Coordinates of C-alpha atoms in Angstrom, one line a residue:
X9 CA 110.8 11.8 145.0
X10 CA 107.2 12.3 143.9
X11 CA 108.0 15.9 143.0
X12 CA 111.0 14.8 140.9
X13 CA 108.9 12.3 139.0
X14 CA 106.3 14.9 138.3
X15 CA 108.9 17.3 136.9
X16 CA 110.4 14.6 134.7
X17 CA 107.0 13.7 133.4
X18 CA 106.3 17.3 132.6
X19 CA 109.6 17.6 130.8
X20 CA 108.8 14.5 128.8
X21 CA 105.5 16.0 127.7
X22 CA 107.2 19.2 126.6
X23 CA 109.8 17.3 124.7
X24 CA 107.1 15.3 123.0
X25 CA 105.2 18.5 122.0
X26 CA 108.4 20.0 120.8
X27 CA 109.1 17.0 118.6
X28 CA 105.7 17.3 117.1
X29 CA 106.4 20.7 115.7
X30 CA 108.7 19.2 113.0
X31 CA 108.5 16.4 110.6
X32 CA 111.0 14.3 108.6
X33 CA 111.4 15.6 105.0
X34 CA 110.0 13.2 102.4
X35 CA 113.1 13.5 100.2
X36 CA 115.8 13.7 102.9
X37 CA 115.3 11.5 106.0
X38 CA 118.1 13.3 107.8
X39 CA 116.3 16.7 107.5
X40 CA 113.5 18.1 109.6
X41 CA 111.0 20.8 108.6
X42 CA 108.7 22.8 110.9
X43 CA 105.0 22.2 110.5
X44 CA 104.4 26.0 110.6
X45 CA 106.1 26.5 107.2
X46 CA 103.4 25.4 104.8
X47 CA 103.7 28.0 102.1
X48 CA 101.6 31.1 101.4
X49 CA 98.3 31.3 103.3
X50 CA 95.3 33.4 102.3
X51 CA 93.6 35.6 104.8
X52 CA 89.9 34.9 104.3
X53 CA 87.7 38.0 104.8
X54 CA 84.1 36.9 105.2
X55 CA 81.5 39.3 103.8
X56 CA 77.8 38.7 103.2
X57 CA 75.8 38.5 100.0
X58 CA 73.9 41.7 99.6
X59 CA 70.6 42.0 97.6
X60 CA 71.5 38.8 95.7
X61 CA 75.0 40.1 94.7
X62 CA 78.4 38.7 95.8
X63 CA 80.7 41.2 97.4
X64 CA 84.1 41.1 95.8
X65 CA 87.1 42.7 97.5
X66 CA 89.1 44.9 95.1
X67 CA 92.0 47.2 95.0
X68 CA 91.7 49.5 92.0
X69 CA 94.9 51.4 92.4
X70 CA 98.3 49.6 92.7
X71 CA 101.7 50.1 91.2
X72 CA 104.6 47.9 90.1
X73 CA 108.3 48.5 89.2
X74 CA 107.0 49.3 85.7
X75 CA 106.3 52.8 87.0
X76 CA 107.3 53.8 90.5
X77 CA 106.4 50.7 92.5
X78 CA 109.0 48.5 94.2
X79 CA 107.7 45.0 93.2
X80 CA 106.8 43.0 90.2
X81 CA 103.3 42.4 88.7
X82 CA 103.5 38.7 89.7
X83 CA 104.1 39.8 93.3
X84 CA 101.1 42.0 93.2
X85 CA 98.9 39.1 92.2
X86 CA 100.2 36.7 94.9
X87 CA 100.1 39.5 97.5
X88 CA 96.4 40.2 96.6
X89 CA 95.6 36.5 97.1
X90 CA 97.3 36.4 100.4
X91 CA 95.5 39.5 101.6
X92 CA 92.1 38.0 100.8
X93 CA 91.3 40.1 97.6
X94 CA 89.4 38.9 94.6
X95 CA 90.1 41.8 92.1
X96 CA 93.0 44.1 91.4
X97 CA 93.7 46.8 88.8
X98 CA 97.3 47.3 87.7
X99 CA 97.5 51.1 87.3
X100 CA 101.1 52.0 86.6
X101 CA 101.8 55.6 85.7
X102 CA 102.2 56.6 82.1
X103 CA 104.2 59.7 82.8
X104 CA 106.2 58.7 85.9
X105 CA 108.5 55.7 85.5
X106 CA 111.5 55.9 87.8
X107 CA 113.0 52.5 87.0
X108 CA 113.3 52.8 83.2
X109 CA 116.9 53.8 83.3
X110 CA 117.9 50.9 85.5
X111 CA 116.0 48.5 83.3
X112 CA 117.8 49.8 80.2
X113 CA 121.1 49.7 82.0
X114 CA 120.5 46.1 83.0
X115 CA 119.5 45.1 79.5
X116 CA 122.5 47.0 78.1
X117 CA 120.3 49.0 75.6
X118 CA 120.0 52.7 75.0
X119 CA 117.0 54.1 76.7
X120 CA 114.5 55.5 74.3
X121 CA 113.1 59.0 75.1
X122 CA 110.3 58.4 72.8
X123 CA 107.4 57.1 74.9
X124 CA 105.9 55.4 71.9
X125 CA 108.6 52.8 72.1
X126 CA 107.5 51.8 75.6
X127 CA 104.6 49.3 75.9
X128 CA 102.4 50.5 78.7
X129 CA 100.4 47.3 78.7
X130 CA 103.2 45.0 79.8
X131 CA 102.7 45.1 83.6
X132 CA 99.0 44.4 83.1
X133 CA 99.6 41.5 80.7
X134 CA 102.1 39.9 83.1
X135 CA 99.6 40.1 86.0
X136 CA 96.8 38.7 83.9
X137 CA 99.0 35.8 83.0
X138 CA 99.5 34.8 86.6
X139 CA 96.1 35.7 87.9
X140 CA 94.0 32.7 86.9
X141 CA 96.2 30.4 89.1
X142 CA 95.1 32.5 92.1
X143 CA 91.5 33.1 91.1
X144 CA 92.2 36.8 90.9
X145 CA 90.6 39.0 88.2
X146 CA 92.9 41.8 86.9
X147 CA 91.3 44.9 85.5
X148 CA 93.5 46.5 82.8
X149 CA 94.3 50.1 83.5
X150 CA 96.8 52.9 84.0
X151 CA 97.2 56.2 85.8
X152 CA 97.3 59.7 84.2
X153 CA 99.5 61.7 86.5
X154 CA 99.9 65.5 86.5
X155 CA 100.1 68.2 89.1
X156 CA 98.2 67.0 92.1
X157 CA 96.6 70.3 93.0
X158 CA 95.8 72.0 89.7
X159 CA 95.0 69.0 87.6
X160 CA 95.0 65.8 89.7
X161 CA 95.6 62.1 89.2
X162 CA 93.2 59.8 87.4
X163 CA 93.0 56.1 87.1
X164 CA 91.9 54.6 83.8
X165 CA 90.0 51.3 84.3
X166 CA 89.0 48.8 81.6
X167 CA 91.4 50.3 79.0
X168 CA 92.0 48.5 75.8
X169 CA 95.4 50.0 74.9
X170 CA 97.3 52.2 77.3
X171 CA 99.7 53.2 74.6
X172 CA 97.0 55.4 73.0
X173 CA 96.1 57.4 76.1
X174 CA 99.0 59.8 76.7
X175 CA 98.8 63.4 75.5
X176 CA 100.6 66.5 76.6
X177 CA 97.2 68.0 77.5
X178 CA 95.8 66.0 80.4
X179 CA 92.2 66.8 79.3
X180 CA 92.9 65.2 75.9
X181 CA 94.5 62.2 77.7
X182 CA 91.4 61.6 79.7
X183 CA 89.3 62.0 76.6
X184 CA 91.5 59.4 74.9
X185 CA 90.8 57.0 77.7
X186 CA 87.0 57.6 77.5
X187 CA 87.3 57.0 73.7
X188 CA 88.4 53.5 74.4
X189 CA 85.3 52.9 76.6
X190 CA 87.3 53.1 79.8
X191 CA 86.0 54.2 83.2
X192 CA 88.0 57.1 84.8
X193 CA 88.4 57.4 88.5
X194 CA 89.5 60.6 90.3
X195 CA 92.3 59.6 92.7
X196 CA 93.0 61.0 96.2
X197 CA 91.1 64.2 95.6
X198 CA 92.5 65.8 98.8
X199 CA 96.1 64.8 98.4
X200 CA 98.4 67.9 98.6
X201 CA 95.4 70.1 98.8
X202 CA 94.6 72.5 101.7
X203 CA 90.9 71.9 101.4
X204 CA 88.4 69.9 99.4
X205 CA 87.3 72.7 96.9
X206 CA 87.6 71.2 93.4
X207 CA 90.1 72.9 91.1
X208 CA 89.0 74.5 87.8
X209 CA 90.3 71.5 85.9
X210 CA 88.5 69.1 88.2
X211 CA 85.3 71.0 87.7
X212 CA 85.7 70.9 83.9
X213 CA 86.2 67.2 83.7
X214 CA 83.2 66.7 86.0
X215 CA 81.0 68.9 83.9
X216 CA 82.1 67.2 80.7
X217 CA 81.0 63.8 82.2
X218 CA 84.5 62.3 81.9
X219 CA 84.7 61.0 85.5
X220 CA 82.9 57.8 86.6
X221 CA 84.3 57.3 90.1
X222 CA 86.2 58.9 93.0
X223 CA 88.5 57.6 95.8
X224 CA 86.9 58.3 99.1
X225 CA 89.9 56.7 100.8
X226 CA 93.5 56.3 99.7
X227 CA 96.2 54.7 101.9
X228 CA 95.5 56.2 105.3
X229 CA 93.7 59.3 104.0
X230 CA 89.9 59.6 104.3
X231 CA 88.0 62.4 102.5
X232 CA 84.5 62.5 104.0
X233 CA 83.4 65.4 101.8
X234 CA 84.3 63.4 98.7
X235 CA 81.2 61.2 99.6
X236 CA 79.0 64.3 99.0
X237 CA 80.9 65.0 95.8
X238 CA 80.2 61.4 94.6
X239 CA 76.6 61.7 95.5
X240 CA 76.3 65.0 93.7
X241 CA 77.9 63.8 90.4
X242 CA 76.9 60.2 90.4
X243 CA 80.4 58.7 90.9
X244 CA 81.1 55.2 92.2
X245 CA 83.0 55.4 95.5
X246 CA 86.3 53.6 96.0
X247 CA 89.0 52.9 98.6
X248 CA 92.4 51.7 97.4
X249 CA 95.9 51.3 98.7
X250 CA 97.8 53.1 95.9
X251 CA 100.5 50.7 97.2
X252 CA 104.1 51.0 95.9
X253 CA 105.9 48.8 98.4
X254 CA 104.4 45.8 100.2
X255 CA 101.0 45.8 101.9
X256 CA 102.5 43.6 104.7
X257 CA 104.5 46.6 105.8
X258 CA 101.8 49.2 105.3
X259 CA 98.8 47.4 106.7
X260 CA 99.4 43.9 108.1
X261 CA 102.2 45.1 110.4
X262 CA 99.7 47.5 111.9
X263 CA 97.1 44.9 112.4
X264 CA 94.7 46.0 109.7
X265 CA 93.3 44.7 106.4
X266 CA 94.4 46.6 103.4
X267 CA 92.1 49.2 101.8
X268 CA 89.4 47.7 99.7
X269 CA 86.6 48.6 97.4
X270 CA 83.7 46.3 98.0
X271 CA 82.1 45.6 94.6
X272 CA 78.6 44.1 94.5
X273 CA 78.5 42.0 91.3
X274 CA 76.9 38.9 89.9
X275 CA 80.3 37.2 89.4
X276 CA 84.0 37.9 89.3
X277 CA 84.3 38.7 85.6
X278 CA 85.4 41.9 83.9
X279 CA 81.9 42.3 82.4
X280 CA 80.1 41.9 85.8
X281 CA 82.6 44.1 87.7
X282 CA 82.3 46.9 85.1
X283 CA 78.5 46.7 85.3
X284 CA 78.6 47.0 89.1
X285 CA 80.9 50.1 88.9
X286 CA 78.7 51.7 86.3
X287 CA 75.7 51.1 88.6
X288 CA 77.6 52.5 91.6
X289 CA 77.2 49.3 93.6
X290 CA 80.4 49.9 95.6
X291 CA 81.4 50.6 99.2
X292 CA 84.8 52.0 100.3
X293 CA 86.6 50.3 103.2
X294 CA 89.7 51.6 105.1
X295 CA 91.0 51.0 108.6
X296 CA 87.7 49.8 109.9
X297 CA 85.6 52.5 108.2
X298 CA 83.0 51.9 105.5
X299 CA 81.7 54.6 103.2
X300 CA 79.0 54.7 100.5
X301 CA 75.4 55.5 99.7
X302 CA 73.0 55.3 102.6
X303 CA 70.8 52.6 101.2
X304 CA 73.7 50.3 100.3
X305 CA 75.3 50.8 103.7
X306 CA 72.1 49.8 105.4
X307 CA 71.6 46.7 103.2
X308 CA 75.2 45.7 103.8
X309 CA 74.8 46.0 107.6
X310 CA 71.5 44.1 107.6
X311 CA 73.1 41.3 105.5
X312 CA 76.1 41.2 107.9
X313 CA 74.3 41.2 111.3
X314 CA 71.4 39.0 112.3
X315 CA 69.0 39.7 115.1
X316 CA 67.1 37.1 117.2
X317 CA 64.7 37.5 120.1
X318 CA 65.8 35.9 123.3
X319 CA 63.0 37.1 125.6
X320 CA 59.8 39.1 125.3
X321 CA 59.0 41.2 128.4
X322 CA 55.6 42.2 129.7
X323 CA 56.3 45.9 129.2
X324 CA 56.7 45.4 125.5
X325 CA 60.5 45.4 125.5
X326 CA 62.5 42.5 124.2
X327 CA 65.9 41.0 125.0
X328 CA 67.6 40.4 121.6
X329 CA 70.9 39.2 120.4
X330 CA 72.8 40.8 117.5
X331 CA 75.3 38.5 115.8
X332 CA 78.0 39.8 113.5
X333 CA 78.6 37.1 110.9
X334 CA 81.4 38.9 109.1
X335 CA 85.1 39.7 109.4
X336 CA 84.4 43.4 109.9
X337 CA 83.7 45.3 113.1
X338 CA 80.8 47.6 113.7
X339 CA 80.6 50.5 116.2
X340 CA 77.1 51.0 117.5
X341 CA 75.9 54.0 119.4
X342 CA 72.5 53.9 121.2
X343 CA 71.3 57.4 121.9
X344 CA 73.8 59.5 123.7
X345 CA 75.6 56.5 125.3
X346 CA 79.2 55.6 124.4
X347 CA 79.6 53.5 121.3
X348 CA 79.7 49.7 121.6
X349 CA 82.0 47.4 119.5
X350 CA 80.3 44.5 117.7
X351 CA 83.4 42.6 116.9
X352 CA 83.7 40.0 114.0
X353 CA 81.9 36.8 114.7
X354 CA 80.6 37.8 118.1
X355 CA 77.1 38.2 119.6
X356 CA 76.0 41.0 122.0
X357 CA 72.7 41.3 123.9
X358 CA 70.5 44.4 124.0
X359 CA 67.1 45.5 125.2
X360 CA 64.7 47.1 122.8
X361 CA 62.4 50.0 123.4
X362 CA 58.8 49.4 124.5
X363 CA 57.8 49.4 120.8
X364 CA 60.0 46.3 120.3
X365 CA 62.4 48.2 118.1
X366 CA 66.2 48.5 118.5
X367 CA 67.5 51.8 117.2
X368 CA 71.2 52.8 116.9
X369 CA 73.7 54.6 114.7
X370 CA 76.6 52.7 113.0
X371 CA 79.4 55.1 113.7
X372 CA 82.1 53.5 111.5
X373 CA 79.8 53.8 108.5
X374 CA 79.8 57.1 106.6
X375 CA 77.0 58.1 104.2
X376 CA 78.0 61.8 103.9
X377 CA 80.6 64.2 105.0
X378 CA 79.3 64.0 108.6
X379 CA 76.5 61.5 108.6
X380 CA 76.2 57.9 109.7
X381 CA 73.3 55.5 109.0
X382 CA 70.5 55.2 111.6
X383 CA 69.4 51.6 111.9
X384 CA 66.1 50.4 113.2
X385 CA 65.7 46.7 113.7

């Protein structure tokens, strides 16, 4: 009998818990709603302040159905907010627009072959209209798209009128963008290439000073040698999704944050973001890896991880605790030992050398084609 009573009591508790998962709708008392459905939720990605600057999470290369993307500009804004971003750039292609014919058919109008009758600023304006409600900053831009191997693809950022950029000659198109005061970023420099040797066209636009930044990472592609190219030419480094579908399918379903460019700026305004890009205060993030200039990587790590002494030993060594205060993971290698994961919001204990210093390499940080920052705490 006692066992039966115990089982019944357990069932009663389970039933109570089950009932608490739903509530009565405020408008219809005969309808229940689950507590878990509360609308869109934002993934908060915690990053440190670095050298007095805020770190803004940006995606500077995304597409909508106004070129060859699959979603609307409004969706791109809400998606960015849900993914934890602060900044996006709408960079629809000028030359490649696969949906134009369908749009013309839907509107029952004759499709104009004259590109001048197409307003290339529309998708950006739509996104900018929705962005303030999400606290998202939208950088105006577009993409100049030619043969990936011989010419390359280039994102125009901070454009003033995308309608004035196109030219049959891609070099002239890039010059048109620079004439507006825009910044130009070389996209996925290794895509469809068999190596990382710059093409003749790429060398020409570099030499002419037409390029301001370069993608170190694009989707799931990482080009370590592009770090060296950025350092050589003074480019800001970037990591972007180049997303055409939904980031939920390409990143979240795999358990990763989307690609991001970390921009160290005073505030989230177009003026401050542009100044940060011009001063190359950026880091590239993709699938747990972070790439950038050595000094900035070290400053970012030191701002992310705190160290405190737990015990001082008679031989000069110390027992210390490293605490990761961010949403990112760090892979630390001490000497020739196997790397150790310092996961987000966790603390690990280590023993220093007899000089009291803790020395290690952060292996998921890249400061060159084959180099990782050496830390000494």
